[in-house]
Amino acid sequence: MILILNFGAQYAHLIARRIRELGVYSEILPCDVSLKEIGRLKPGGIILSGGPSSVYEHNAPIMDRKILGLGIPVLGICYGLQLIAKFAGGTVLAGKSKEFGKKEINVKNNGKLLRGLSKKEQVWMSHGDLVAELPKDFEVLASTDTCRIAAFENNDKRLYGIQFHAEVAHTPKGNKILKNFVFGVCKSKKEWGTGSILKRLIREIKKEVGKNSVIMGVSGGVDSTVAATLLHKAIGSRLHCVFIDHGMIRKNEAGEVVNFFENRLKFRHFYFVDASQIFLERLKGITDPEEKRRAIGHTFIEVFESKVIELDKMHKKIKFLGQGTIYPDRIESAQPTKYASKIKSHHNLALPEKMKLKVVEPLKELYKDEVRKIGNELKIPHDIISRHPFPGPGLAIRVLGEVTAERLRILREADYIFIDELKKSGHYGKVWQAFAALLPVKSVGVMGDARTYEYVVSLRAVTSIDAMTADWAKLPNELLERISNIIINEVRGVNRVLYDITQKPPGTIEYE
Ligand code: XMP
């Protein structure tokens, strides 16, 4: 495996994904990981990520410098290169100006790292500091007009560095550089592929769970469906799946989910709990987003817990709670300073502590695209695998302000039309996520000859790689116009439709 040490980079996930795409397992850990942990993981190579700090800053993030002497190949990217330079005796200084964007490097010496690259190559730069003085016994491989040391290596010590970002698409030969490091230097083998991990995951679940039973809440979303199907393959009828309808799900969703688990997957122990009334009562009068999330989280645990107690009386051996946690969820919760987890509390994370169950998370090492591939191998239908993410609190965080049955009805209808039209026009699969939100305001309109005073619906469609950042989807105007017309004509209570053109950051994907 290739270990990535994260110094606060925007692109750490991208590095991990690129390495996995090469067929080699990679994991991201915080930069201050102990040597003991590294010894346990036995990485074939280590990549030091970029980061927003300056290596000379007070409290700048650093790794244990002994890492550079372990004999494990190390590749520093941007800030990572500067750290290697500093620890190996070179000098890092603030550049005359920040270098940001596409640049051309002159390759003077290909060395091992830049093998196969031409004399001039385009790269993506994003840095303020630069290496001013080369550490002893290092060789410069490439320069730009403003950055003399844009890549270096010391083959004897197996230390390598690039000032630019090989992991982004704007560095066309970036993959070649990563390949040179992973295969040429680290001698990693291509062993990471969904076919091989499927068998391993099932084996591991069997070992972990033993003869016990597992209870799992499913939502009909990709992650929990794939996790439940894997668990079902591993332990069969000792899996108990509970689907709680909290009343905040989409149109027709309850029927579809029940039909899928009962009739298509033929789960023996599948329980449908209609708790929509309880949730609506608990949400009465609440308008604050965090309070809403808390109310839903607490009610969810309460309803789920009473189902577990009921099942435990019947079956006894429920010792595990299955969860569809995927790799980015873990990274976010392990680093609470991270943007997304600080902004909104994700209620699904609080369950196991309260319930004294051990957690089994078969997808915890995987990215969403890998989960989808596993889902395909498990023959889960395409319409489930390709579903957009849907938040745990559901439509409650898309009905801004107080959640009432009437507002949920309006949103559900509008959302259904939006998604249906996206599917019909072939745009559904092109965006990361799309949905409608109901704003807590009314506006004046005119329909027929009469004045109307009705709700405003906002449509949001975004493109994204992993939901950490997102861009608004550039849907065709004619399509938006058609959707707007259908919603206003068919959904009682709406007379205005907006299209949201906010990027994340500064916005988030969801509204609350
Ligand atoms: P934000 O709104 O933070 O959303 O940009 C990022 C991604 O996370 C989803 N999301 C959630 N998923 N429980 C979940 O399981 C939640 O409480 C939750 N809140 C947001 C959101 O839909 C988007 O894909």
Coordinates of C-alpha atoms and ligand atoms in Angstrom, one line a residue, residues 293 340 344-348 389-393 397-398 432-433 467 504 508-510, ligand 1:
R293 CA -31.0 17.6 12.7
A340 CA -18.0 19.6 6.1
K344 CA -23.5 20.2 9.9
S345 CA -23.9 17.3 12.3
H346 CA -24.4 14.0 10.5
H347 CA -26.7 12.1 12.7
N348 CA -25.8 8.6 11.5
P389 CA -26.7 10.8 -2.4
F390 CA -29.6 11.6 -0.1
P391 CA -29.0 13.0 3.4
G392 CA -30.0 11.1 6.5
P393 CA -32.4 13.8 7.7
I397 CA -33.3 19.8 5.6
R398 CA -34.7 20.8 2.2
W432 CA -23.5 14.4 -8.7
Q433 CA -26.7 15.3 -7.0
A467 CA -19.0 16.3 -2.2
K504 CA -19.4 24.9 -2.6
T508 CA -22.9 23.8 0.9
I509 CA -24.8 21.3 -1.3
E510 CA -27.7 21.0 1.1
Ligands
XMP1 P1 -23.1 19.5 2.3 O1 -24.5 20.0 2.4 O2 -22.3 19.4 3.6 O3 -23.3 17.9 1.8 O4 -22.3 20.1 1.2 C1 -22.3 17.1 1.4 C2 -22.9 15.8 1.0 O5 -23.3 15.1 2.2 C3 -24.7 14.9 2.2 N1 -25.2 15.1 3.5 C4 -25.6 14.2 4.4 N2 -25.5 12.8 4.3 N3 -26.4 12.6 6.5 C5 -25.9 12.0 5.3 O6 -25.9 10.8 5.2 C6 -26.5 14.0 6.6 O7 -26.9 14.4 7.7 C7 -26.0 14.8 5.5 N4 -26.0 16.1 5.3 C8 -25.5 16.3 4.1 C9 -25.2 15.8 1.1 O8 -26.4 15.4 0.6 C10 -24.1 15.9 0.1 O9 -24.1 14.8 -0.8

